[in-house]
């Protein structure tokens, strides 16, 4: 008998249909991947199984756990299953734990609400569970609070809470999306080990095909609240019966077409960074302790030539965002110097260097003042031109040109930003960067918040613009697949230093520095995962 | 604890110094010659000179400030010009009315507000929630001194359950004294309880939307277990701030309520001080009340650190 | 993230939503009644509030005097109308003082974040917070004597830190937003960003807080007049009507009940309006994870 059997599950919230006829099976000891883009209903399916749907939700169909029907159970009855039979972990480890409770108490709570045991006994079980998720007693006593742990460690505590009573089924909702690649790999390994040891069924919900390709026994692909294709992992990837499966697959390994730039090393480089140092003062621990500094960027040097796309990769906290702010003259540097097309960059009043560069940020929703029209929004960089800024019809022409370049209509200039989707907003952000014809655009995680299909379109747009306008990009990202697809050269940053630099393909094929190797090995890679399953050869890296 | 605690203590002391300078400047420098001010326009110049001497006004400004502050630290507030007794004595008597009244009201308001706020949040949009929140809208809009008058009209004049005013003193026994303070405390507490209940409700609604409440439910906690063990405790952190602020409103409110019930508290003293132009009394009472407000703010900061481990460990 | 366009905050929708919000409509209606009464009183009142008529003192409500007469035989309806003028004028000017001085201070503190300037501004605010409005009024009155202007100053001073803190807190979170970073990349200065990007995005908050402070100002003015620190005779004010009625409360309860109701209704109307505006400006519904 299947462990979890979902049949014709339907869900409406306040009358709006969310899920339709969802069928899903998970067997004991099996990992099932549930894949979809945002809004596909994959998380809502999990919450419906758990009876944790929002107020106003109505369910139809059947959810059976070991043959026992869960749909229609009273909340009190369902509380018995949660924690004992089904455990669940969530995406955001930073907010998923109660900040005012110790980790020991939080894990022990799972035991105490289900079993008639005292605190001491529950703590023994909690200790054991934390041990199983590789948080050993000597370094992680039960008395720690969540804020004393890193994101990956917190996610382990979340897992310990879910598996403390050895449930038969574990549901993991995007468990690694908020984590760095190396941490992600460790958490995925841990989940796999727990499944093997306990014979649990694991329902792994993710947007990332590469993650499930390497891990799942079977997968189901969702769109618009329906499962469009499901089956054994290898089979689904081999056959791709549904067009959406194919589209998702293509978008995930999308490679924008680019011309190789003609780099002339003797010309003045677009960006020249030499020995840059950025120190932050650290909050004093004691009142009269001497002021100490944290070196976020430590002697970084590199150049970007005209038309060249350079990737900057590294995990959170490595200093890549600080470096980008220093390049854009948003922060003062404590050592070294930065030149853009020969003009020195400083936080002073001169715009000579600053008018040659622009930035595109990650969050398409926070990047625009909601109270201004698009036309006014994208003109903002004209401020850098001072008296030379175009006015009147000239200005309108430049706005239309910028919007046209990113595939939008000139009439869009009259709209407000809330009238656009996430992908369109990112196009507008690029238009804003293009409008003063910069030589360099810093792309700070510019496609990281987008769904794969939209991401592929934006990458194509970026590649096209770079070719047509001889634009140079500094492409900052934690996503190695994207960096590999669009850049010519890559810098790998760790703890404020560039540890390795090289031509993109060469570096990915033959990484020299141990950290680079570790990063590349940890990053989920669709082709590599499929090759391991003998599904396709492809260019394995 | 150390660095955090030391920082808080230093900011407490700096606030007190700043507040004392402001009060000193307003009451001793702005009027020009305080002695002439206190005696009025038609005063005899010799009397003014005598009072200047008595108040030490002939000393330089800075010296006068320090004399006053060091006096305060020893509990010496000076001598009241109208009562001819040490101000410390006047204040001590009246503090035994005003302080119990403020605390009585604070306890009442907390006892009403917490359950109301929690029930309203837990049963959001239910009939109970809508009714109670409608009632708190009125509670906030009612001026406490008017509510006090209505209480007198109903419970003293019509029902004769309580006396309409006055205070028998603590010598008459704790029961009688508390009885005399009950209507004033209720009048003070109701508007504050309304505010507190609304803050409690909205803070709890915020924490109920947090991810860790969902995590708790996924562990198998029932709705009420998740509410009490996870949401309420986190919701209390912002409520503490409001509670601290309310203390200063209660002190100020007490000054007015004392007038409705003819209670011999600090409020009566300060208004007599104003009408009689007794700046010594006004200065001392205002300083005392400001001291109380600053002290409560300090205690709330410390309570924060106890309630929230993130603050505790960071500054440890 | 949803790729569907989010349609919000369109002007026409805003108006429709405003008319659909019960608390906003009721609150606005109540507030308008008192504002109109105050404006009408400038030109006309049913009776002259400066004329005393002891012969008809303490009359209960009747067809001639809808709300009865007070201890000096004045018509209470006329007194309420003129009193509305005092209350509204004091509260509006006091809120104005708070906004005009507090908001620039808060915005400046946010741009100076972490510097000595920020520290000085915020500690100054904390210091004012240590003086409840009544204590400021007591200090001012002790030196300058009571009066409506002093009440305005006292309540106004008390409002400064309220708006400064609100503006600073909101501005700080906006300063980390990417659209502000974009403006900085475009070379715009801090003062210019504060006016161009920060201020327009905190006006909603300021309007909501403004209605709340307005209602608190009405309550504070009433309290100050009640204890004799506010508007002085012969200017009618609701607070003083209550203090005059206090001794007569057992004989003529209407003299105390009616001015009190006027205060309650005005404050209630403003608070409902504030709640309605907040819901309107912040339509995201709180999700409960329970």
Short mmCIF file of N, CA and C in Angstrom, two decimals, chain A residues 38 325 328 330 351 354 357-359 361-372 380-381 383-384 418-423 425 432 449-451 454, chain C residues 1-11 177-190 192 196-198 200-204 288-290:
data_model
loop_
_atom_site.label_atom_id
_atom_site.label_comp_id
_atom_site.label_asym_id
_atom_site.label_seq_id
_atom_site.Cartn_x
_atom_site.Cartn_y
_atom_site.Cartn_z
N UNK A 38 6.43 29.65 -9.46
CA UNK A 38 5.63 30.26 -8.41
C UNK A 38 4.18 30.34 -8.84
N UNK A 325 28.92 47.90 -4.43
CA UNK A 325 28.57 49.24 -3.95
C UNK A 325 29.78 50.17 -4.02
N UNK A 328 30.25 51.34 -7.55
CA UNK A 328 29.25 52.34 -7.94
C UNK A 328 29.37 53.63 -7.14
N UNK A 330 28.94 54.15 -4.08
CA UNK A 330 27.96 54.32 -3.01
C UNK A 330 28.63 54.23 -1.65
N UNK A 351 30.78 63.42 -11.52
CA UNK A 351 29.98 62.36 -12.11
C UNK A 351 30.66 61.76 -13.34
N UNK A 354 30.81 58.14 -12.87
CA UNK A 354 29.54 57.54 -12.47
C UNK A 354 28.54 57.51 -13.62
N UNK A 357 28.36 54.17 -15.72
CA UNK A 357 27.92 52.85 -15.22
C UNK A 357 26.55 52.93 -14.56
N UNK A 358 25.86 51.81 -14.57
CA UNK A 358 24.52 51.71 -13.99
C UNK A 358 24.38 50.35 -13.33
N UNK A 359 23.24 50.16 -12.60
CA UNK A 359 23.04 48.90 -11.91
C UNK A 359 21.63 48.39 -12.12
N UNK A 361 19.08 45.73 -10.00
CA UNK A 361 19.01 44.99 -8.75
C UNK A 361 18.21 43.70 -8.89
N UNK A 362 18.21 42.94 -7.78
CA UNK A 362 17.54 41.64 -7.77
C UNK A 362 16.03 41.75 -7.72
N UNK A 363 15.51 42.59 -6.82
CA UNK A 363 14.09 42.55 -6.50
C UNK A 363 13.30 43.43 -7.44
N UNK A 364 12.56 42.84 -8.38
CA UNK A 364 11.82 43.68 -9.34
C UNK A 364 10.70 44.46 -8.65
N UNK A 365 10.35 44.08 -7.41
CA UNK A 365 9.25 44.77 -6.74
C UNK A 365 9.73 45.95 -5.90
N UNK A 366 10.99 45.93 -5.46
CA UNK A 366 11.48 47.02 -4.61
C UNK A 366 12.30 48.03 -5.37
N UNK A 367 12.47 47.83 -6.68
CA UNK A 367 13.42 48.66 -7.41
C UNK A 367 12.86 49.99 -7.90
N UNK A 368 11.55 50.20 -7.72
CA UNK A 368 10.96 51.42 -8.27
C UNK A 368 10.11 52.15 -7.25
N UNK A 369 10.19 53.47 -7.31
CA UNK A 369 9.32 54.30 -6.50
C UNK A 369 7.89 54.13 -7.03
N UNK A 370 6.98 53.58 -6.19
CA UNK A 370 5.64 53.27 -6.70
C UNK A 370 4.83 54.50 -7.06
N UNK A 371 5.32 55.69 -6.72
CA UNK A 371 4.52 56.90 -6.94
C UNK A 371 4.92 57.67 -8.19
N UNK A 372 5.86 57.13 -8.98
CA UNK A 372 6.24 57.84 -10.20
C UNK A 372 5.90 57.00 -11.42
N UNK A 380 15.73 58.77 -14.35
CA UNK A 380 16.47 59.19 -13.17
C UNK A 380 17.97 59.33 -13.42
N UNK A 381 18.61 58.39 -14.15
CA UNK A 381 20.07 58.51 -14.35
C UNK A 381 20.48 59.79 -15.09
N UNK A 383 20.13 62.57 -14.23
CA UNK A 383 20.67 63.47 -13.22
C UNK A 383 22.20 63.54 -13.30
N UNK A 384 22.80 62.40 -13.70
CA UNK A 384 24.26 62.34 -13.77
C UNK A 384 24.82 63.22 -14.89
N UNK A 418 3.11 49.43 -10.78
CA UNK A 418 2.32 48.30 -10.31
C UNK A 418 1.53 47.64 -11.45
N UNK A 419 1.52 48.28 -12.62
CA UNK A 419 0.79 47.69 -13.73
C UNK A 419 1.62 46.63 -14.47
N UNK A 420 2.85 46.38 -14.00
CA UNK A 420 3.73 45.45 -14.72
C UNK A 420 4.03 44.21 -13.89
N UNK A 421 4.32 43.10 -14.59
CA UNK A 421 4.69 41.86 -13.92
C UNK A 421 6.17 41.91 -13.53
N UNK A 422 6.60 40.90 -12.77
CA UNK A 422 7.99 40.86 -12.31
C UNK A 422 8.99 40.89 -13.46
N UNK A 423 8.73 40.10 -14.49
CA UNK A 423 9.65 40.07 -15.62
C UNK A 423 9.69 41.40 -16.35
N UNK A 425 9.04 44.29 -15.05
CA UNK A 425 9.71 45.27 -14.20
C UNK A 425 11.23 45.16 -14.35
N UNK A 432 16.13 51.56 -17.52
CA UNK A 432 16.64 52.66 -16.70
C UNK A 432 18.17 52.70 -16.75
N UNK A 449 15.57 36.37 -8.73
CA UNK A 449 14.23 36.29 -8.16
C UNK A 449 13.20 35.87 -9.19
N UNK A 450 13.63 35.57 -10.40
CA UNK A 450 12.67 35.29 -11.47
C UNK A 450 12.48 33.79 -11.67
N UNK A 451 11.27 33.42 -12.10
CA UNK A 451 11.00 32.04 -12.47
C UNK A 451 11.83 31.68 -13.69
N UNK A 454 10.86 33.08 -17.22
CA UNK A 454 11.10 34.52 -17.36
C UNK A 454 12.61 34.78 -17.36
N UNK C 1 7.08 34.09 -6.90
CA UNK C 1 6.54 35.40 -7.27
C UNK C 1 5.55 35.24 -8.40
N UNK C 2 4.49 35.97 -8.27
CA UNK C 2 3.47 35.87 -9.30
C UNK C 2 3.86 36.76 -10.47
N UNK C 3 3.64 36.28 -11.65
CA UNK C 3 3.98 37.08 -12.81
C UNK C 3 2.78 37.85 -13.32
N UNK C 4 1.67 37.74 -12.61
CA UNK C 4 0.48 38.48 -13.01
C UNK C 4 0.62 39.93 -12.56
N UNK C 5 0.16 40.86 -13.41
CA UNK C 5 0.28 42.26 -13.00
C UNK C 5 -0.56 42.53 -11.75
N UNK C 6 0.02 43.28 -10.83
CA UNK C 6 -0.67 43.60 -9.59
C UNK C 6 -1.32 44.96 -9.77
N UNK C 7 -2.62 45.01 -9.78
CA UNK C 7 -3.29 46.29 -9.95
C UNK C 7 -3.76 46.80 -8.60
N UNK C 8 -3.10 47.80 -8.13
CA UNK C 8 -3.40 48.36 -6.82
C UNK C 8 -3.22 49.86 -6.88
N UNK C 9 -3.84 50.53 -5.93
CA UNK C 9 -3.57 51.94 -5.75
C UNK C 9 -3.89 52.79 -6.96
N UNK C 10 -4.73 52.27 -7.85
CA UNK C 10 -5.19 53.14 -8.92
C UNK C 10 -6.13 54.16 -8.30
N UNK C 11 -6.06 55.40 -8.81
CA UNK C 11 -6.85 56.46 -8.18
C UNK C 11 -8.34 56.12 -8.13
N UNK C 177 15.66 50.29 0.52
CA UNK C 177 14.99 49.78 -0.67
C UNK C 177 15.82 50.06 -1.91
N UNK C 178 15.62 49.20 -2.90
CA UNK C 178 16.48 49.29 -4.07
C UNK C 178 16.20 50.54 -4.91
N UNK C 179 14.97 51.07 -4.85
CA UNK C 179 14.73 52.26 -5.68
C UNK C 179 15.49 53.46 -5.14
N UNK C 180 15.75 53.47 -3.84
CA UNK C 180 16.57 54.55 -3.27
C UNK C 180 18.03 54.36 -3.68
N UNK C 181 18.46 53.09 -3.68
CA UNK C 181 19.82 52.80 -4.17
C UNK C 181 19.97 53.26 -5.61
N UNK C 182 18.94 53.03 -6.42
CA UNK C 182 19.00 53.47 -7.82
C UNK C 182 19.18 54.97 -7.90
N UNK C 183 18.45 55.69 -7.06
CA UNK C 183 18.56 57.15 -7.05
C UNK C 183 19.97 57.57 -6.66
N UNK C 184 20.58 56.81 -5.74
CA UNK C 184 21.95 57.14 -5.33
C UNK C 184 22.92 56.84 -6.47
N UNK C 185 22.66 55.73 -7.18
CA UNK C 185 23.51 55.43 -8.33
C UNK C 185 23.38 56.54 -9.37
N UNK C 186 22.18 57.15 -9.44
CA UNK C 186 21.97 58.25 -10.37
C UNK C 186 22.57 59.55 -9.83
N UNK C 187 23.29 59.46 -8.72
CA UNK C 187 24.04 60.61 -8.24
C UNK C 187 23.23 61.62 -7.45
N UNK C 188 22.01 61.26 -7.08
CA UNK C 188 21.20 62.24 -6.34
C UNK C 188 21.64 62.32 -4.88
N UNK C 189 21.56 63.52 -4.33
CA UNK C 189 21.99 63.75 -2.96
C UNK C 189 20.94 63.30 -1.96
N UNK C 190 21.36 63.24 -0.71
CA UNK C 190 20.47 62.70 0.32
C UNK C 190 19.23 63.57 0.55
N UNK C 192 17.81 65.56 -1.59
CA UNK C 192 16.94 65.44 -2.75
C UNK C 192 16.19 64.11 -2.74
N UNK C 196 12.25 63.65 -2.85
CA UNK C 196 11.70 63.09 -4.08
C UNK C 196 11.18 61.67 -3.89
N UNK C 197 11.88 60.87 -3.10
CA UNK C 197 11.52 59.46 -3.00
C UNK C 197 10.97 59.06 -1.64
N UNK C 198 11.52 59.61 -0.57
CA UNK C 198 11.10 59.16 0.76
C UNK C 198 9.76 59.80 1.14
N UNK C 200 7.18 61.24 -0.48
CA UNK C 200 5.92 60.80 -1.10
C UNK C 200 5.49 59.41 -0.64
N UNK C 201 6.46 58.59 -0.23
CA UNK C 201 6.10 57.24 0.18
C UNK C 201 5.77 57.12 1.66
N UNK C 202 5.89 58.23 2.41
CA UNK C 202 5.45 58.15 3.81
C UNK C 202 4.24 59.04 4.06
N UNK C 203 3.72 59.71 3.02
CA UNK C 203 2.58 60.61 3.28
C UNK C 203 1.37 59.85 3.81
N UNK C 204 1.13 58.63 3.30
CA UNK C 204 -0.01 57.87 3.81
C UNK C 204 0.09 57.66 5.31
N UNK C 288 -3.02 34.63 8.87
CA UNK C 288 -2.79 33.93 10.12
C UNK C 288 -2.25 32.56 9.80
N UNK C 289 -1.17 32.18 10.49
CA UNK C 289 -0.58 30.86 10.26
C UNK C 289 -1.23 29.82 11.16
N UNK C 290 -2.19 30.25 11.95
CA UNK C 290 -2.72 29.33 12.96
C UNK C 290 -3.59 28.26 12.34
#
